[in-house]
Coordinates of C-alpha atoms and ligand atoms in Angstrom, one line a residue:
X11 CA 9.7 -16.8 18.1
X12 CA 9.7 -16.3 14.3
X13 CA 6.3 -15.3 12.9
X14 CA 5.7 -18.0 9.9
X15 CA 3.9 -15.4 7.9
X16 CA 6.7 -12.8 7.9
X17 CA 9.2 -15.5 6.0
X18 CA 9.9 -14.8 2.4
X19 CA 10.3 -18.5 0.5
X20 CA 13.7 -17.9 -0.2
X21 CA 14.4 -16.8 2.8
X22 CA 12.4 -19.3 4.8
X23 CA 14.6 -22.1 2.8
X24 CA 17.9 -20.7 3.9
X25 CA 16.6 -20.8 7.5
X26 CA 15.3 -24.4 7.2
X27 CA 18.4 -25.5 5.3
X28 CA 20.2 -23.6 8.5
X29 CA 18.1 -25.9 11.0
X30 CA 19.1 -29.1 9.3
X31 CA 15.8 -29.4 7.4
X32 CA 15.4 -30.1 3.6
X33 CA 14.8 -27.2 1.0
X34 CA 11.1 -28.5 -0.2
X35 CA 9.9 -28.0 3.8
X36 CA 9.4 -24.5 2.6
X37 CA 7.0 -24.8 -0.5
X38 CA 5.3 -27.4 1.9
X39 CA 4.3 -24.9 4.9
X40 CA 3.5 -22.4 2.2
X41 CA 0.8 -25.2 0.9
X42 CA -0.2 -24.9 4.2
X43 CA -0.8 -21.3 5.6
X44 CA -1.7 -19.7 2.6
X45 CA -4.0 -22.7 0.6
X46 CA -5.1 -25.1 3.5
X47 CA -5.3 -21.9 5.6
X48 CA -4.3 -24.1 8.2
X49 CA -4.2 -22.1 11.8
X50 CA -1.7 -24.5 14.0
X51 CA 1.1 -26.5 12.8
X52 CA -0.5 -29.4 14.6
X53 CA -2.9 -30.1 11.8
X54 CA -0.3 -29.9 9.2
X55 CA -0.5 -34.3 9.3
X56 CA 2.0 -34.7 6.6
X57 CA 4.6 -32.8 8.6
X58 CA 7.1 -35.1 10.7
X59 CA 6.1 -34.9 14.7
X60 CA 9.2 -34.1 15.3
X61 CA 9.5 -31.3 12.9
X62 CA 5.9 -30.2 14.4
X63 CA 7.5 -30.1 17.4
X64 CA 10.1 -27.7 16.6
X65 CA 8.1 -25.9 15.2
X66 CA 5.6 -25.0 18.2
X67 CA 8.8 -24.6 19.8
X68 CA 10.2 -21.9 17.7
X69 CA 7.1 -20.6 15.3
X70 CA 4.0 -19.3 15.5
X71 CA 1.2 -18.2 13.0
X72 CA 0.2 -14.5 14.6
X73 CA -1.9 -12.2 13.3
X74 CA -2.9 -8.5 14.0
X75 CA -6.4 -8.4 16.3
X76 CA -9.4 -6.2 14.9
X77 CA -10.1 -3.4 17.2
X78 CA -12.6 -1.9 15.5
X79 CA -14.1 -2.7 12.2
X80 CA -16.7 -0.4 9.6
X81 CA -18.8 -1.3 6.9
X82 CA -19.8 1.0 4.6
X83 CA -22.9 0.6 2.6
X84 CA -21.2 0.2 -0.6
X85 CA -19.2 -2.9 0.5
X86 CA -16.2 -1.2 1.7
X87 CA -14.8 -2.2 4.8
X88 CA -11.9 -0.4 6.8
X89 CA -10.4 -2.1 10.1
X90 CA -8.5 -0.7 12.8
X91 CA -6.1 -3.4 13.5
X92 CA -4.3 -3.7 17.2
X93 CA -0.3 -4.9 16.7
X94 CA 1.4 -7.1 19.0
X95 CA 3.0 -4.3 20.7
X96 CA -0.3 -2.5 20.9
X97 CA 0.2 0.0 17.9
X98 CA -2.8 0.5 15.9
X99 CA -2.8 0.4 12.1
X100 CA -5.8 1.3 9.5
X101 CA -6.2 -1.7 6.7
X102 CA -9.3 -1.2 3.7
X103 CA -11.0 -3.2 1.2
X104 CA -12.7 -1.5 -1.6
X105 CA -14.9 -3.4 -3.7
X106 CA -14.4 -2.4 -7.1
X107 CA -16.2 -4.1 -10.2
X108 CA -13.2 -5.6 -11.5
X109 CA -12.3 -7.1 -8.1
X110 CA -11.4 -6.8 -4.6
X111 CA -8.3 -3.9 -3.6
X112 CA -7.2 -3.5 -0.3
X113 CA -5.3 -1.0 0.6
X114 CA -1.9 -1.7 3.1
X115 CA -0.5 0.1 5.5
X116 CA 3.4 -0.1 5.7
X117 CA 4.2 2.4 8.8
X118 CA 3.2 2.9 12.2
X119 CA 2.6 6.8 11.1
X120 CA 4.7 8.5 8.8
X121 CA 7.4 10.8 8.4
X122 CA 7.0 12.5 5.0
X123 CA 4.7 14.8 6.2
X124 CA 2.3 16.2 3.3
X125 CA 0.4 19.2 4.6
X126 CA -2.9 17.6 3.5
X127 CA -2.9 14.5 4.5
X128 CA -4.4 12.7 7.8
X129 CA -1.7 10.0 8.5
X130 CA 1.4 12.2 8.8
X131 CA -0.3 14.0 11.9
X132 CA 0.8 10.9 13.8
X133 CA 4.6 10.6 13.1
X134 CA 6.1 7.6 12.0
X135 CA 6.7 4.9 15.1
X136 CA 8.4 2.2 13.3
X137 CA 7.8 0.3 10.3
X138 CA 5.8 -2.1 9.8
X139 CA 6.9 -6.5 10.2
X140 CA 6.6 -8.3 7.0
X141 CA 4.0 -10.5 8.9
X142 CA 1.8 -7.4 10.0
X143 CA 1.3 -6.7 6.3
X144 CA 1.0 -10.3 5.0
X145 CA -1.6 -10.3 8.6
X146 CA -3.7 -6.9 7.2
X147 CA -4.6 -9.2 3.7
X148 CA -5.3 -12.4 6.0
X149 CA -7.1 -11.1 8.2
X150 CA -9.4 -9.2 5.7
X151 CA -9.2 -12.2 3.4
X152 CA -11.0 -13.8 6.6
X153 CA -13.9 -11.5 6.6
X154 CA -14.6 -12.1 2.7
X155 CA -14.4 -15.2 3.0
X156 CA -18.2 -15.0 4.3
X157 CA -19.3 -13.3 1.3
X158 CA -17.1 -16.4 -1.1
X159 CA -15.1 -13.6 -1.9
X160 CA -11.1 -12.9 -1.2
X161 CA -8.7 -10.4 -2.1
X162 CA -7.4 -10.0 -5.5
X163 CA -5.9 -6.7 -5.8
X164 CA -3.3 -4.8 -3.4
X165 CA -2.5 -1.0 -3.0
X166 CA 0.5 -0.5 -0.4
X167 CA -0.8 2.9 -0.4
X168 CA -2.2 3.2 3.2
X169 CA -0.3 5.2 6.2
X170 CA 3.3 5.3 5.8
X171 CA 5.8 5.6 2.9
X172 CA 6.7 1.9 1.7
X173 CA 10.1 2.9 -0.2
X174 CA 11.1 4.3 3.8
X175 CA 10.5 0.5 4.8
X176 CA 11.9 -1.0 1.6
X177 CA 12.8 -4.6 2.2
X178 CA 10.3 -5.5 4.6
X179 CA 7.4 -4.2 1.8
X180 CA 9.1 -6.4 -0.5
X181 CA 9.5 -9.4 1.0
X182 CA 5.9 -8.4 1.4
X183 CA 5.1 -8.0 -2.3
X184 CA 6.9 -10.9 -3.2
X185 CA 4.8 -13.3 -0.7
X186 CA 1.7 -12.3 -1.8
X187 CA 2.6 -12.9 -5.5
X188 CA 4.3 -16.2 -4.8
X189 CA 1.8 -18.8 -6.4
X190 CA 2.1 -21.0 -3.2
X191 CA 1.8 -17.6 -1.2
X192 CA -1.3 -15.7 -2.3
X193 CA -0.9 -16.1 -5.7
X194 CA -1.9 -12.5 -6.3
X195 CA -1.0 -11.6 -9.8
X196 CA 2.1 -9.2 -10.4
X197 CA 0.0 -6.7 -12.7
X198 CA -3.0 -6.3 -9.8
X199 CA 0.2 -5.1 -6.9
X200 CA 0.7 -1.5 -6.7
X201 CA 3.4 0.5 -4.6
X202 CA 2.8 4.2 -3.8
X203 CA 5.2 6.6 -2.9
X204 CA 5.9 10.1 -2.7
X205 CA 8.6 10.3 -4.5
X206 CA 11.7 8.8 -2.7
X207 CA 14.0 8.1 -5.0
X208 CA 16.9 5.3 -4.2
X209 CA 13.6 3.4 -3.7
X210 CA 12.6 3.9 -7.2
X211 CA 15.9 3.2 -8.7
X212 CA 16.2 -0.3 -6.8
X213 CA 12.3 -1.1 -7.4
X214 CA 13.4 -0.7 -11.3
X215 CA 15.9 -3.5 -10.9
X216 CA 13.5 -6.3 -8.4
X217 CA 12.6 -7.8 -11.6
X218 CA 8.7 -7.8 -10.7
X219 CA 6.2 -7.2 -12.7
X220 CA 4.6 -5.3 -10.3
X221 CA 3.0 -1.3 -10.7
X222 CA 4.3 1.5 -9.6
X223 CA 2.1 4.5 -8.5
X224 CA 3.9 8.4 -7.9
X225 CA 2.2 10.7 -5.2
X226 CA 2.4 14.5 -7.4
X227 CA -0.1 16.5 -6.1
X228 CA 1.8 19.1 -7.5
X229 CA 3.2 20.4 -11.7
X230 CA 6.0 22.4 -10.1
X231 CA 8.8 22.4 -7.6
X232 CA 7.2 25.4 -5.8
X233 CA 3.8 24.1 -5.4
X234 CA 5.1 20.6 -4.8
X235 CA 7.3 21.7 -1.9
X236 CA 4.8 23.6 -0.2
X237 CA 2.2 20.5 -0.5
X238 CA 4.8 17.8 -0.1
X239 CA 8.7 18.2 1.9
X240 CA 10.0 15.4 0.2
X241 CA 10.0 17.5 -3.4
X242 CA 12.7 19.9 -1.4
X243 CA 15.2 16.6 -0.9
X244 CA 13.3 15.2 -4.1
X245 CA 12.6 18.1 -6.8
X246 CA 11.0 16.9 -10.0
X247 CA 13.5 16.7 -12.2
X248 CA 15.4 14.4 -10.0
X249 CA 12.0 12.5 -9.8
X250 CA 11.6 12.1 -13.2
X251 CA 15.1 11.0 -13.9
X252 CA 14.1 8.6 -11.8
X253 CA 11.1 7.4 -13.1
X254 CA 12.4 7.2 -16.7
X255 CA 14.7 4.8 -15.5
X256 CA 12.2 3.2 -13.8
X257 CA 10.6 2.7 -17.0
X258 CA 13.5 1.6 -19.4
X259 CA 14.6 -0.9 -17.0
X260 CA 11.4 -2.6 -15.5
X261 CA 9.7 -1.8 -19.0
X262 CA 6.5 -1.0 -16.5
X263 CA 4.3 2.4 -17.3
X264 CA 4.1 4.4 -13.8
X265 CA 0.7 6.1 -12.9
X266 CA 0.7 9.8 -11.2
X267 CA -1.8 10.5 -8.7
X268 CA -2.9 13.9 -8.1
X269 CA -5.4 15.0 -5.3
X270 CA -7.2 18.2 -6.4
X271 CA -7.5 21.0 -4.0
X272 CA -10.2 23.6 -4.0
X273 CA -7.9 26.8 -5.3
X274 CA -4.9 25.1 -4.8
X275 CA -3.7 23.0 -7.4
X276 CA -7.2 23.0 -9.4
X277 CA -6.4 25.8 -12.0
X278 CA -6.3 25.3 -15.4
X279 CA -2.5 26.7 -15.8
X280 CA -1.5 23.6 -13.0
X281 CA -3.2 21.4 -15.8
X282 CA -1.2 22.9 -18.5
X283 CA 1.6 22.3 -16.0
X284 CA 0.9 18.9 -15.6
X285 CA 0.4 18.0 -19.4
X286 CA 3.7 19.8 -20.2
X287 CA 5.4 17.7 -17.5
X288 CA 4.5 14.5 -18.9
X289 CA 3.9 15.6 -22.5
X290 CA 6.4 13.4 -24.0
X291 CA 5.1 10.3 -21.6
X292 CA 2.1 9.3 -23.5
X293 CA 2.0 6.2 -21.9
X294 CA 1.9 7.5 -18.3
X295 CA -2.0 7.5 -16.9
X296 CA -2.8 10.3 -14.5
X297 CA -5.4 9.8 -11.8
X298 CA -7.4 12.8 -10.1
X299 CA -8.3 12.1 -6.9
X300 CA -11.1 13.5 -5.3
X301 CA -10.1 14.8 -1.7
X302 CA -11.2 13.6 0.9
X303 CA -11.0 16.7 3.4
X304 CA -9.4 16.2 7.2
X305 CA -10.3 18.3 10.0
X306 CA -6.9 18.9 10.7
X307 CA -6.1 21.2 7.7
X308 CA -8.1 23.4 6.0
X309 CA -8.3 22.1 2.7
X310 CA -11.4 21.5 0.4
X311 CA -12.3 19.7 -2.4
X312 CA -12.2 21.1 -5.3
X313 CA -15.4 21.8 -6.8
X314 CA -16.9 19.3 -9.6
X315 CA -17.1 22.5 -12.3
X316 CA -13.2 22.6 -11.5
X317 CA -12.8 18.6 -11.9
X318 CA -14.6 18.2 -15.0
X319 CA -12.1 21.0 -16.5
X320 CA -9.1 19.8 -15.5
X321 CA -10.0 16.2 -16.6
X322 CA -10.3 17.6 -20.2
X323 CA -7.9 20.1 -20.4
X324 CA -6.0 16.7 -20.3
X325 CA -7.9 14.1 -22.5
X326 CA -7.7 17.5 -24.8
X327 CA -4.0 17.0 -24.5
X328 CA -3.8 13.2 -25.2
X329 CA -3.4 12.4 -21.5
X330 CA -4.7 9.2 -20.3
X331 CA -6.4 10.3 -17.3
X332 CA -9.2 9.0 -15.1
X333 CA -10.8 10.0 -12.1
X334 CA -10.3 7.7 -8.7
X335 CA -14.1 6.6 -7.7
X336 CA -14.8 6.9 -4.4
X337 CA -15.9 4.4 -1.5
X338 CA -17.1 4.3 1.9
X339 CA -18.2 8.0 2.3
X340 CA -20.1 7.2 5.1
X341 CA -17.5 5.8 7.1
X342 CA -13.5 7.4 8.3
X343 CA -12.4 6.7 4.8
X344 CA -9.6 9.1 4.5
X345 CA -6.4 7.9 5.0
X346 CA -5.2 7.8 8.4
X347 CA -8.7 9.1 9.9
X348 CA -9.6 6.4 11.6
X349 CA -6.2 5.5 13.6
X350 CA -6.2 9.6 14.6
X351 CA -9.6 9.9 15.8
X352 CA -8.6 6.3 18.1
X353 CA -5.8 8.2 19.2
X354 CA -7.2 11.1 20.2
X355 CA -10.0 9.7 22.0
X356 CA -7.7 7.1 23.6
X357 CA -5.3 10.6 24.2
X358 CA -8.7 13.0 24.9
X359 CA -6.3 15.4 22.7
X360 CA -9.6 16.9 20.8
Ligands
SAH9 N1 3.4 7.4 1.1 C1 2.8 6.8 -0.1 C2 1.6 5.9 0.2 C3 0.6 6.4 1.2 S1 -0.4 7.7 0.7 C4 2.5 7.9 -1.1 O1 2.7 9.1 -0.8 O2 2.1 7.6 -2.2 C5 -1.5 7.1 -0.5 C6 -2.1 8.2 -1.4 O3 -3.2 8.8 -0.7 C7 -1.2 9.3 -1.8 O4 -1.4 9.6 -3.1 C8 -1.7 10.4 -0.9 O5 -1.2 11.6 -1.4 C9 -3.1 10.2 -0.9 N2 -3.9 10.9 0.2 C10 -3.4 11.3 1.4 N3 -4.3 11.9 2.1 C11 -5.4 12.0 1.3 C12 -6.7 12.6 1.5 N4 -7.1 13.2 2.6 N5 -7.6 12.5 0.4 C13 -7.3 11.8 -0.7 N6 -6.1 11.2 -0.9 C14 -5.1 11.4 0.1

């Protein structure tokens, strides 16, 4: 069975084409999954029967099931979502002023393994279908739709790495920006990775207009390798090689995000660090990340005394720099959290 919602348009023309059907077919079930939001291909009436038929033959429109859902007072809501094949992934929507983010997951788990992070306890599975991304925004797009609201801004920045599931991310990013897909626009899609670099080189070359986001955490190779084991296959100046690239050829401005940790990385000589790195990238925009601790490490926060001094160590330096607000502290809200604590219970590991 071919999941409808996994089909890039290209790529569900060639496959129509292939069955004997005409090219436009495509554009036309787009019209009807993603604006009609129509659920069966029986109510699609301008659809041939026959071609209906073949299609409850050989489609189907499946998404992921909610297994457990959270509200937070502030709005944000953060789902654990059961798979077909009974993996369990975490999806979140953050209301922000300017609009509605949510934040996809790309992996079951993940493989890059940064020592303070919650999702990498779980290694990676397999990657995630197209459809069970295209399904996390559905499905959450479903649950706004209550509150006349919808989704209009997407992080792929949830467990997993997406450049270590490349083509299925996106086919992904290019279904939800299709106009008769979801129609988000290019500049409100963000990819975040840690670093791996083919997948930086061929993002620069996709032609999107699409944002790119770098997981730092770190101002130097021996910091950075300690915090992250991808810097060791991935040191920085081979990452920013890459990112310059990145930059001449998809003429897009990257942003750098970099969790402070209490005595760690929160010292004013990693700010210096970090200013001298970019220095001659005035254009880049750096965004501090308040951490959000896991019991499974023993990392802290750093304090606010600490984060109000690196912040303008770097303004001081002409650094455009902000400082990530922060939703849903009342519920699991750190990445990978919520899937962990499932598994454990599920795994009575704790
Ligand atoms: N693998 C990709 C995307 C997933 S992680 C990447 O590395 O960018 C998304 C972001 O959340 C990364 O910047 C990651 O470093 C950050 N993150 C992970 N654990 C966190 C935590 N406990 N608190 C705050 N940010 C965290």
């Amino acid at each position: 069975m071919i999941n409808l919602y996994g089909q890039e348009i290209k790529k569900l023309e060639e496959l129509l084409i292939s069955r004997g059907q005409k090219k436009y077919r495509a554009t036309q079930l787009y019209d009807w999954i993603y604006s009609k939001e129509a659920k069966t291909f029986d109510e699609m009436s301008d659809i041939s029967k026959s071609f209906r038929e073949e299609l409850n033959r050989d489609f189907v429109l499946a998404l992921p099931k909610i297994f457990t859902k959270q509200e937070s007072k502030d709005g944000t809501i953060k789902l654990l979502l059961e798979l077909e094949d009974g993996n369990k992934i975490e999806t979140a929507m953050l209301p922000y002023n300017y609009g509605n983010a949510i934040c996809v997951t790309s992996q079951v788990g993940c493989n890059m393994a940064c020592s303070f992070c919650a999702s990498g306890l779980l290694k990676k599975i397999r990657n995630l279908k197209v459809e069970e991304m295209v399904g996390q925004v559905l499905v959450m797009n479903s649950l706004l739709k209550e509150k006349d609201k919808r989704i209009t801004h997407v992080v792929i920045m949830g467990t997993g790495e997406p450049f270590d599931n490349y083509d299925n991310v996106l086919d992904f990013v290019r279904i939800i920006n299709h106009p008769k897909g979801l129609a988000i626009g290019a500049r409100h899609i963000t990819i975040s990775t840690c670093g791996l670099i083919e997948g930086i080189l061929r993002y620069a070359n996709e032609g999107l207009q699409t944002n790119l986001a770098i997981s730092l955490h770190a101002p130097n190779d021996e910091l950075r390798n300690k915090l992250m084991p991808v810097n060791k296959a991935y040191p920085l100046k081979k990452l920013f090689d890459a990112i310059k690239y990145y930059e001449s050829h998809a003429n897009r401005r990257v942003t750098f995000e970099y969790i402070l940790l209490k005595g760690v990385n929160d010292n004013l000589e990693c700010a210096k660090q970090l200013a001298d790195l970019i220095d001659n990238a005035s254009t880049y925009i750096v965004n501090l990340i308040p951490y959000n601790p896991v019991n499974e490490n023993s990392y802290q926060r750093s304090d606010d005394k600490s984060v109000h001094a690196f912040f303008s160590y770097l303004k001081k330096r002409h650094i455009n720099v902000t400082i990530r607000k922060e939703f849903g502290n009342d519920i699991d809200a750190a990445c990978g959290q919520l899937r962990a604590k499932q598994y454990y219970e599920e795994n009575n590991k704790r």
